[in-house]
Amino acid sequence: MDGGSRRGSRQGMDPIVRRVGFVTPGTEPEIPLQQVVLNGPGQSSPAPVIIPPRPIIASSTLSQEINSKTTAALKTVTVDALKNANIEASRVSEDLTLSSSFGGSDRSGGEAVSEVPASLSTVTTMVRQVSIASASVPAGGFAGPSVGLTPAPIAASVSEKAAIGGVKEKPKTTRAERKAIQEAQRAAKAAAQGGGKAPSVKGSVAGGGDEKKGGGKPAEPKTPKATPRREGSLAGSEKKPPVPAVRMQFDDKDRVAKATKKNIVEQTETKNRVELFRHLPQYVHGSQLPSAEAKFFRVQEPGHPHPAVYQVGLRYLTGDIVGANARCVAMLLAFAEMIRDYSTPPQKTLVRDLTAKINSHVQFLTTCRPHAVSMGNAIKLLKTRILKLPGHFTEAEAKKSLIEDIDKFIQEKIVFADKVIVDHAVEKIREGDVVLTHGHSHVVEKILEAAHARGKNFRVVVVDSRPRLEGKALLRRLLQKGLKCTYTHVNGLCYIMQEVDRVFLGAATVLANGVVVSRAGSAATAMVAHAYSVPVLICCETYKFHERVQLDSICSNELGNPEALVDVPGRKELTELQGWDKNDNLQLLNLTYDAMPADYVAMIITELGLIPPTSVPVILREYRKESNALELL
Amino acid sequence: MAVRWQAQGQPAVTDEWLSQAANSRHPPEERPSVRAHRLTGDLRDTRETANMSVVEDFDYWRGKPDLAVAVAAIKALTAVIKRSKATTMMGLEIELKRASEELKEREKSSISLAAGCELFLRFVTRTSALEHEDINAGKERLIERGEQFSEISIKARQTISKVGADFVRDGCTILTHGVSRVVVSLLKLAASQGKHFSVICPEGRPDGKGIQTARELTAVGIPVTLILDTGVAYVMERVDMVLCGAEGVVESGGIINNLGTYQIAVVARAFNKPVYVAAESYKFARLYPLDQRDLPYDPKPVTFAEPLPPNMKVDNPSRDYTPPSCLTLLFTDLGVLTPSAVSDELIQLYL
Amino acid sequence: MPGVASFSGRGGHGPMDFDAVVLAGGLSKQLYPLVSKELPKALLPVGNKPVLSYTLEMLEANNLTHPHVVVAGEEAASRVRAWISDAFQDRLTARVTAVPEDSGTAEALRAVAHQIRAKDFIVLSGDLVCDVALGAVAAAHCRSTAAATALLCSQPNSSFAAESKDKGKATTAPPVDYIGLTTDGSSLLFCASAADVEHELRIRRSILRAAGQMVLRTDLMDTHLYVFNRVVLDVLEAQPGIASVKRDLLPYLVRTQLSPLPSSVTGPSSGPDDAVSREDSSGSAAGPVASPSLVEALSHPARRGLAGAVRRCGVYLAGPDKFCNRLNSLQQYIEVNREVAGDAVHLTGFPVSSFNNVVHPSVEIGSKTTVGAQCVLGEGVRLGDKCSVKRSVLGKNCRIGANVKIINSVLMAGCVVEDGCHVQNSVVSAGGHLQERASLKDCYVGAAYTVGTGEEHRGESLAKKQ
């Protein structure tokens, strides 16, 4: 249609220049913000690689680009200007970062510029906040992603309509749009009471709401009308699958400052960090534990978590509890304690209040140690259960039911699932096999012990990696049970793989595209195994599956303590790395997880049976059907 | 979520299956009179089965040339139901279980036989779960199911031929392997649609199965070239696609077929030629082999040109496993599936 | 965020489920002549505050507002009770229990055993002055679900001992504790105090085998601050022969870490029992079947400390910058006073002047009088001219004449020191009277004692004849 003209008018579609890699902080020149705005919405200051969430389109902004003279006025666009904006929106651009629309539609113009280089998820999350603060959670969906999804075709179809009508440069808004703007304003006003960032977000909601016309809370009744006009990109009235929660990106200082304001554990960011991983949090490990311990008895303070949760958090902090299963179980048991001691304050409903409490506790645990995916799934389930409590339940009944649910979850999804996995997996160990494993997964340990108990004759190779050296504990326990073991480090992997028949690995999570995220070093093991045509079997309970898709190990990971790399236990003379933090040219990186592609994985052993990695989405679908999750932040 | 503990080897029972069964059923009015003497093609079900054992039954049906092993087994089991004097559904189940064990003993290494038996037993279990108080009514229902089953399996072949024949283009060269009724019927259908193509058959030592295929295809006028097994790589450059049947389709999407399939598939992958497999859906088994050694070992005797010294070892398994990475598509009566879709079907069924 | 009020409280021992027991001793013979019937050891002033106040303030700061105080001797108990209710009126609710004099610390613990409801309890000595974060010790205890956790700190420097060496008086060396730890310093493998050791140390082989390596240290001091689990109370009951917490109970627990106790005593990590025994208002005491031991099984239990310990004995090592000391002997009394006046002055809570000393605003200082650093001068002290006060603590309303030198000494409330006196390294109890030109060195003067004119005493204990 008008694709040609639209594409040409969009100056901002030059490739986004990003500087990635190991950059010494402090030496890169800051791109003046002014430039960024003028160059168009496509560019941003050198930001690390982040995978953009689904775009939230403000087509009005795009339309302004058509008029070159309004480009410079991005800063000062007000909602009134939006009303007069060119409705004939240009074709939806997938690359349009939210920052531009955000900046473009900010009412308080001067702030717009400062918001532009904000990271994408920042704004997405803030929009979410607005939608939640306005306390009307739509059933069967939520405003966040639908904000992103629906405007796309609608804007386009609107433009079609306008184009058909031959309307160009039409400032007049239709009745629907005016209503949408009003709704957006109302919502933003409610948000202003709910969150500190509301004024700046108001604009975006208004701007977004203006164009949504069918998506998002304010215009929910418009949805049926908009449906027939939708393009094929959204299949009719199909319920959109819930999008995984956007993780907080830690390179945005404002967000981080706000989030850490209420922290119980004091966290100071380390200096001298690797640029590529700036979006992940890293704190000085030495200061966290003492500050947490010192607050041990100050439970009377508001905002202090329940003692059981506090103790679990402490144990996370010190590294006493590691492993996805252990952390999940510890957390759930602590929550069970918390629920048992809970009593609804007056004037509040159990559901809302308990959910808020759980959120705050989860927040605390996250500050102690970032979440594992398994924990996230468990929390999601718990919150779903709370929401689904029948209204007629008394508080005692509700608590009892929740505690039973937690217990059932642990029993079914972890304890029993492990037993079934072990039963399945021991079939895969044959007589005379050589089995290799990396790190210490407790499921794999159980499998090996069970196979040995059944009298199978086989040998185990334990591959270990610094700095955690978790394989040693596994080795000790296997030796105690009497298995024949070989122990090596990752540098001996290629050598030992020639003798190996099977590789068993545990997983922290398995993602929807079959990618398996596990302890750092597992991906290398799987790759070498694949090169030697040794089948790699992943042993993982289904509650660890996640619908996220990840292509690399960078965008989502956990940064461990870089100090751990400095010392080699038992070799006190190796001191080259001492004082690394004073050296600007040296950064230490200690990653916790890595992601192995689905091609390397031969099969995944779950409690539902043996499945190929391509069938993970099917399991997720079944899960979703069963749990019927409503996702809340 | 209830966890179902499945022994390996149980096949899939899909809803499409059942709906196909419903479609293939004769019109309801006919049912009472036709049931006992329903004609299924050229097969008559009128044998006196009063005092036969299940194994003899099975052998009889097995003898019919056009009948798959699994179908023969089902028919034998159906006959068991007819003869059964059990008074409860539970008792009937036990009898059937025993009979299927006997059949499995009879042909120990046939995967499709095991699959078919398990499938039928699954049918039975599902039916008995429907709470028929009257044992006779239940038996009637089961016999009906059994008959449908055998119809479906024949129907399946036709469905597969229909979907698969579209992949045969005019002027293409097809490489087959072994003998598979499905493949033959597929090619026959394609030929009858007026397409001109040629087929290359490796001879398939020591059974000579390839020769059998060649004979059948030549009989309908398809030009066939016979080659040695060792000549597969030689001809692969002028082949457009590889087509073979399967004895069983495993969970990963790979297939178990007679020896040589893996070899051909690997060569085809090296040449980037598509490998298509034609298999009925009752062959989907809940096995998950990781390599060749994971299969049940079933060696067949082979004779060589000259007598061998006594201490020379001979290894001649009858089957091999082709992993899904070598396969392109599967033609089944559920449609054309990618290898990864097999697991999806199985999961959907068992969850 | 919702406040703690929404949690159902668990009585007075705070939501963290800890109790506190303060063993305030009684009339300690070692501190004679400073202690007397009127002044039990717990109320001995350190830095012009009764030593018990430090402990209680520490507990108060950590929200342990219902400690159990055990005092030996009825009279001492009543005095302590009176003082506590006076000084800590609303801030603390201490329950003072009297035990017969001369009972050991374990006996004292048994006396309050029935009052302890919480899962864990802290036992500390009333004469302990330390600034270690109690929360840290408790956290270490909880983390490893230990049966006992002891706070250890490095031996305080004893400069006094060095000084007094060349004065000829035979001083008792500070008691040495033999402490055996695991290499990572988390678990206690062996402990004995020098008084109990004659020629040899006997170490259990099973413990050594389980641990693999042990580091034996003599530079650590057992501060007599312990965190115990309930199970220790059962141990106390089962073993009536245990008399002293430090010398009998702790070594016993350390020795028997690996072996399960007979009869129904179970380890601290029995999850379901704890859950069931908790009475909550919901009425259903259905605890989860998955117990905390599941967490242990899922994680790596052998990482911390002793593998297979049924009742772990943990250890918290205070950092080198922390101050910990007890009033075990007369020398230590002076030492503690000096430390509290000096480095640990923050413990007293008094404002420190710019000269690094604490001088009450009502103090009158004569001309040409110097008050050195690290001094504490209480209310109403009057100093004459040309005096010199160095590193000393002067109690309330002391009247010091002219030309007096007070060095390294403690003068309790109401002392009168006339002109020309010389007090060094000495303690003068309340109401003491030093007449002119009296000279005291390394002396301990009892309450209301008068030192005659011109008397010189070296290294003596002077007390009024009763």
PDB file of C-alpha atoms in Angstrom, chain A residues 409 413 541-545 607-608 618-629, chain B residues 1 351:
ATOM      1  CA  PHE A 409       3.281 -29.505  44.948  1.00  0.00           C
ATOM      2  CA  LYS A 413       6.321 -32.281  41.361  1.00  0.00           C
ATOM      3  CA  GLU A 541      11.242 -32.392  36.419  1.00  0.00           C
ATOM      4  CA  THR A 542       8.495 -30.766  34.404  1.00  0.00           C
ATOM      5  CA  TYR A 543       7.934 -27.979  36.888  1.00  0.00           C
ATOM      6  CA  LYS A 544      11.204 -26.497  35.763  1.00  0.00           C
ATOM      7  CA  PHE A 545      10.007 -25.970  32.215  1.00  0.00           C
ATOM      8  CA  GLU A 607       8.282 -37.726  35.132  1.00  0.00           C
ATOM      9  CA  LEU A 608       5.908 -37.815  32.178  1.00  0.00           C
ATOM     10  CA  VAL A 618       3.659 -29.555  24.242  1.00  0.00           C
ATOM     11  CA  ILE A 619       4.341 -30.199  27.891  1.00  0.00           C
ATOM     12  CA  LEU A 620       4.065 -26.515  28.597  1.00  0.00           C
ATOM     13  CA  ARG A 621       0.772 -26.402  26.821  1.00  0.00           C
ATOM     14  CA  GLU A 622      -0.556 -29.244  28.870  1.00  0.00           C
ATOM     15  CA  TYR A 623       0.665 -27.560  32.014  1.00  0.00           C
ATOM     16  CA  ARG A 624      -0.987 -24.363  31.135  1.00  0.00           C
ATOM     17  CA  LYS A 625      -4.211 -26.059  30.402  1.00  0.00           C
ATOM     18  CA  GLU A 626      -4.136 -27.742  33.706  1.00  0.00           C
ATOM     19  CA  SER A 627      -3.103 -24.908  35.892  1.00  0.00           C
ATOM     20  CA  ASN A 628      -5.033 -22.323  33.915  1.00  0.00           C
ATOM     21  CA  ALA A 629      -2.677 -19.721  35.151  1.00  0.00           C
TER      22      ALA A 629
ATOM     23  CA  MET B   1      -1.291 -34.054  37.276  1.00  0.00           C
ATOM     24  CA  LEU B 351      -1.379 -36.748  29.419  1.00  0.00           C
TER      25      LEU B 351
END
